[in-house]
C-alpha cells in the first residue's frame, strides 16, 4: 500500500518525505486555501514546489465543474510536471473529462466518491485513482471502511485497474484497516502517519534496554 500525505503544507510534506516512506501527495482547494495559496500563478507555483520535494504522484484538483473548463485546467496542470495527477470531481462532466484525459494519456484522480456505483463509473472512465472519503462517511454515521471493502471486491472481480486511494483518513486505525481491506493507497494527514509509531511498550522497552546498557557499561 502506497502512502500519500494529504496536505499543501510544505513543511509537513518535507517531514513526511524525510521518513523515507512517502509515495506522493494529495491536495484539494480547501487545503491550498488553508496554506494561504491563492491566485492561479501562486497555485501553479505551489504544485511545482511540491513536485520538487516529493518523487511521487501529486494530485492537483481542477476548480471548473464543466467539461471544457476541466479539460483546459487539467491540461495546464498536467503540463506542469510528469508527476501531476489531475484531480476531478465525481460529477457527470467530471466523468466525461476523466474519459477524455484517459484517451490523452493524462492520469486522473476521481475525487468526492461516496458509493460503489460512483466507483464503477470512475473505473469505466479509466481513472488512475479513485478517492473514497472514509472519514466523511464515518461522520455521517455510516461505515467508510465498508465502502473500501466493497470497492476492493468489485475492482478485483471486474479486473478494473483503477487504484483505490483511500482519502479523508482521520486516524492510524483507518490506515491499518485500509491495508487490511486492500486499498492501494492511503492519503493521510501527518498526524495519522505519526500515530502509527505510537506504542507505550516500545517506549518502555527502549528505556529498559538503555538503562540496562548504561548500568552494565558504567
Ligand atoms: C483527499 O484527496 C481529500 O481531498 C481529503 O482526504 C479530504 O479529507 P477531509 O475529509 O479530512 O477534508
Short mmCIF file of C-alpha atoms and ligand atoms in Angstrom, two decimals:
data_model
loop_
_atom_site.label_atom_id
_atom_site.label_comp_id
_atom_site.label_asym_id
_atom_site.label_seq_id
_atom_site.Cartn_x
_atom_site.Cartn_y
_atom_site.Cartn_z
CA UNK A 1 0.00 0.00 0.00
CA UNK A 2 1.35 3.41 -1.00
CA UNK A 3 1.42 6.32 1.49
CA UNK A 4 0.46 9.79 0.28
CA UNK A 5 0.26 12.85 2.52
CA UNK A 6 -2.95 14.88 2.32
CA UNK A 7 -1.79 18.47 2.72
CA UNK A 8 -0.49 21.53 0.90
CA UNK A 9 1.83 22.41 3.79
CA UNK A 10 5.42 22.22 2.53
CA UNK A 11 6.97 21.68 5.99
CA UNK A 12 4.69 18.71 6.66
CA UNK A 13 5.41 17.31 3.20
CA UNK A 14 9.16 17.59 3.87
CA UNK A 15 8.77 15.97 7.31
CA UNK A 16 6.83 13.01 5.90
CA UNK A 17 9.24 12.72 2.98
CA UNK A 18 12.21 12.50 5.37
CA UNK A 19 10.69 9.32 6.86
CA UNK A 20 11.52 7.65 3.54
CA UNK A 21 8.06 6.10 3.24
CA UNK A 22 6.23 8.79 1.27
CA UNK A 23 4.94 7.87 -2.19
CA UNK A 24 3.02 11.02 -3.11
CA UNK A 25 0.83 13.97 -2.14
CA UNK A 26 -2.82 14.89 -2.49
CA UNK A 27 -4.19 18.40 -2.21
CA UNK A 28 -7.59 19.97 -2.63
CA UNK A 29 -8.80 23.58 -2.90
CA UNK A 30 -9.55 23.73 0.86
CA UNK A 31 -6.04 22.55 1.75
CA UNK A 32 -4.49 25.11 -0.63
CA UNK A 33 -6.64 27.88 0.87
CA UNK A 34 -5.64 26.78 4.39
CA UNK A 35 -2.00 27.47 3.47
CA UNK A 36 -2.93 30.87 2.07
CA UNK A 37 -2.09 29.86 -1.51
CA UNK A 38 -4.32 31.99 -3.73
CA UNK A 39 -4.31 33.14 -7.34
CA UNK A 40 -3.71 30.97 -10.39
CA UNK A 41 0.03 31.70 -10.67
CA UNK A 42 0.78 31.04 -7.00
CA UNK A 43 -1.25 27.86 -7.05
CA UNK A 44 0.65 26.51 -10.07
CA UNK A 45 3.97 27.51 -8.47
CA UNK A 46 2.98 25.72 -5.27
CA UNK A 47 2.34 22.49 -7.19
CA UNK A 48 5.81 22.85 -8.73
CA UNK A 49 7.30 23.28 -5.24
CA UNK A 50 5.55 20.12 -4.01
CA UNK A 51 6.79 18.19 -7.05
CA UNK A 52 10.33 19.37 -6.27
CA UNK A 53 10.13 17.89 -2.75
CA UNK A 54 8.47 14.53 -3.39
CA UNK A 55 9.39 11.98 -6.02
CA UNK A 56 5.88 10.61 -6.49
CA UNK A 57 2.40 11.42 -7.74
CA UNK A 58 0.94 14.81 -6.77
CA UNK A 59 -2.82 15.28 -7.15
CA UNK A 60 -3.82 18.78 -8.32
CA UNK A 61 -7.54 19.48 -8.33
CA UNK A 62 -9.50 21.35 -11.00
CA UNK A 63 -11.89 24.11 -9.93
CA UNK A 64 -14.10 24.06 -13.03
CA UNK A 65 -17.26 21.99 -12.99
CA UNK A 66 -17.95 21.95 -16.75
CA UNK A 67 -16.25 19.62 -19.24
CA UNK A 68 -14.49 22.33 -21.26
CA UNK A 69 -13.17 24.11 -18.17
CA UNK A 70 -11.96 20.89 -16.57
CA UNK A 71 -10.14 19.87 -19.75
CA UNK A 72 -8.40 23.25 -20.08
CA UNK A 73 -7.41 23.33 -16.41
CA UNK A 74 -6.38 19.68 -16.33
CA UNK A 75 -4.14 20.02 -19.39
CA UNK A 76 -2.47 23.07 -17.84
CA UNK A 77 -1.90 21.20 -14.55
CA UNK A 78 -0.63 18.03 -16.25
CA UNK A 79 1.88 20.09 -18.26
CA UNK A 80 3.46 21.39 -15.02
CA UNK A 81 5.29 18.16 -14.11
CA UNK A 82 5.20 14.50 -15.11
CA UNK A 83 4.15 13.55 -11.55
CA UNK A 84 0.99 15.66 -11.60
CA UNK A 85 -2.27 13.69 -11.47
CA UNK A 86 -5.37 15.72 -12.37
CA UNK A 87 -7.97 15.50 -9.62
CA UNK A 88 -11.53 15.63 -10.96
CA UNK A 89 -14.82 15.60 -9.01
CA UNK A 90 -17.28 12.72 -9.36
CA UNK A 91 -19.93 14.55 -11.39
CA UNK A 92 -21.27 13.93 -14.89
CA UNK A 93 -18.87 16.35 -16.60
CA UNK A 94 -16.10 15.02 -14.37
CA UNK A 95 -16.57 11.51 -15.73
CA UNK A 96 -16.59 12.92 -19.29
CA UNK A 97 -13.35 14.76 -18.51
CA UNK A 98 -11.75 11.65 -16.99
CA UNK A 99 -12.65 9.67 -20.15
CA UNK A 100 -11.07 12.45 -22.24
CA UNK A 101 -7.90 12.54 -20.10
CA UNK A 102 -7.64 8.72 -20.23
CA UNK A 103 -7.73 8.90 -24.03
CA UNK A 104 -4.99 11.57 -23.96
CA UNK A 105 -2.78 9.60 -21.55
CA UNK A 106 -3.25 12.14 -18.72
CA UNK A 107 -3.53 10.49 -15.30
CA UNK A 108 -6.51 11.29 -13.07
CA UNK A 109 -7.77 11.01 -9.51
CA UNK A 110 -11.57 10.88 -9.26
CA UNK A 111 -12.47 12.64 -6.01
CA UNK A 112 -15.51 13.03 -3.74
CA UNK A 113 -16.50 9.37 -4.06
CA UNK A 114 -19.06 8.06 -1.56
CA UNK A 115 -20.65 5.00 -3.21
CA UNK A 116 -19.76 1.79 -5.08
CA UNK A 117 -21.78 2.97 -8.11
CA UNK A 118 -19.59 6.06 -8.39
CA UNK A 119 -16.52 3.82 -8.07
CA UNK A 120 -17.68 1.73 -11.04
CA UNK A 121 -18.22 4.83 -13.21
CA UNK A 122 -14.74 6.15 -12.41
CA UNK A 123 -13.12 2.80 -13.26
CA UNK A 124 -15.07 2.57 -16.52
CA UNK A 125 -13.82 6.06 -17.45
CA UNK A 126 -10.25 4.87 -16.81
CA UNK A 127 -9.41 6.92 -13.71
CA UNK A 128 -5.90 6.19 -12.43
CA UNK A 129 -7.00 6.67 -8.83
CA UNK A 130 -10.35 6.62 -7.04
CA UNK A 131 -10.72 8.65 -3.83
CA UNK A 132 -13.42 7.32 -1.49
CA UNK A 133 -13.79 9.68 1.51
CA UNK A 134 -13.73 7.39 4.54
CA UNK A 135 -13.79 9.98 7.33
CA UNK A 136 -16.65 11.98 5.86
CA UNK A 137 -18.72 8.77 5.53
CA UNK A 138 -17.96 7.93 9.17
CA UNK A 139 -19.03 11.49 10.07
CA UNK A 140 -22.46 10.72 8.61
CA UNK A 141 -22.83 7.65 10.88
CA UNK A 142 -22.11 5.17 8.07
CA UNK A 143 -19.00 2.96 7.86
CA UNK A 144 -16.42 4.35 5.43
CA UNK A 145 -14.41 1.18 5.66
CA UNK A 146 -17.32 -0.85 4.27
CA UNK A 147 -17.02 1.20 1.09
CA UNK A 148 -13.32 0.36 0.79
CA UNK A 149 -14.09 -3.36 1.19
CA UNK A 150 -16.92 -3.26 -1.33
CA UNK A 151 -14.98 -1.32 -3.96
CA UNK A 152 -11.91 -3.56 -3.49
CA UNK A 153 -14.12 -6.61 -4.10
CA UNK A 154 -15.80 -5.09 -7.18
CA UNK A 155 -12.50 -3.97 -8.71
CA UNK A 156 -10.94 -7.42 -8.13
CA UNK A 157 -13.94 -9.29 -9.60
CA UNK A 158 -14.11 -6.98 -12.62
CA UNK A 159 -10.37 -6.66 -13.11
CA UNK A 160 -10.52 -2.84 -13.06
CA UNK A 161 -7.08 -1.23 -12.99
CA UNK A 162 -8.13 1.96 -11.15
CA UNK A 163 -6.25 2.18 -7.83
CA UNK A 164 -8.22 2.72 -4.63
CA UNK A 165 -6.80 5.82 -2.94
CA UNK A 166 -8.50 5.93 0.45
CA UNK A 167 -8.99 9.59 1.39
CA UNK A 168 -10.41 11.59 4.28
CA UNK A 169 -8.31 9.48 6.64
CA UNK A 170 -8.63 10.69 10.22
CA UNK A 171 -6.57 8.33 12.37
CA UNK A 172 -4.00 5.50 12.38
CA UNK A 173 -6.69 2.81 12.62
CA UNK A 174 -8.12 3.98 9.30
CA UNK A 175 -4.67 3.36 7.78
CA UNK A 176 -4.38 -0.13 9.28
CA UNK A 177 -7.87 -1.12 8.11
CA UNK A 178 -7.22 0.22 4.60
CA UNK A 179 -4.14 -2.00 4.43
CA UNK A 180 -6.22 -4.96 5.66
CA UNK A 181 -9.07 -4.38 3.19
CA UNK A 182 -6.92 -3.90 0.11
CA UNK A 183 -6.68 -0.15 -0.55
CA UNK A 184 -3.83 0.55 -2.98
CA UNK A 185 -3.03 3.95 -1.44
CA UNK A 186 -3.90 5.90 1.70
CA UNK A 187 -3.67 9.67 1.76
CA UNK A 188 -3.33 10.88 5.32
CA UNK A 189 -2.67 13.92 7.45
CA UNK A 190 0.81 13.82 9.00
CA UNK A 191 -0.78 13.24 12.44
CA UNK A 192 -2.30 9.92 11.32
CA UNK A 193 1.02 8.73 9.88
CA UNK A 194 2.89 9.68 13.07
CA UNK A 195 0.20 7.95 15.12
CA UNK A 196 1.31 4.63 13.62
CA UNK A 197 4.58 4.90 15.58
CA UNK A 198 2.90 5.02 18.96
CA UNK A 199 3.02 2.11 21.40
CA UNK A 200 3.83 2.51 25.11
CA UNK A 201 5.56 -0.89 25.24
CA UNK A 202 8.04 0.34 22.60
CA UNK A 203 8.90 3.34 24.79
CA UNK A 204 9.07 1.26 28.00
CA UNK A 205 11.16 -1.45 26.28
CA UNK A 206 13.62 1.06 24.82
CA UNK A 207 14.03 2.84 28.16
CA UNK A 208 14.75 -0.52 29.82
CA UNK A 209 17.30 -1.55 27.14
CA UNK A 210 19.14 1.76 27.53
CA UNK A 211 19.05 1.59 31.35
CA UNK A 212 20.45 -1.96 31.31
CA UNK A 213 23.17 -0.97 28.84
CA UNK A 214 24.16 2.06 30.89
CA UNK A 215 24.25 0.01 34.12
CA UNK A 216 26.37 -2.74 32.53
CA UNK A 217 28.71 -0.22 30.91
CA UNK A 218 29.04 2.23 33.82
C1 LIG B 1 -8.12 13.90 -0.45
O1 LIG B 1 -7.89 13.77 -1.60
C2 LIG B 1 -9.29 14.61 0.07
O2 LIG B 1 -9.38 15.87 -0.51
C3 LIG B 1 -9.18 14.70 1.55
O3 LIG B 1 -8.68 13.48 2.05
C4 LIG B 1 -10.44 15.10 2.27
O4 LIG B 1 -10.24 14.94 3.65
P1 LIG B 1 -11.19 15.61 4.76
O5 LIG B 1 -12.49 14.89 4.75
O6 LIG B 1 -10.46 15.40 6.04
O7 LIG B 1 -11.33 17.05 4.38
#
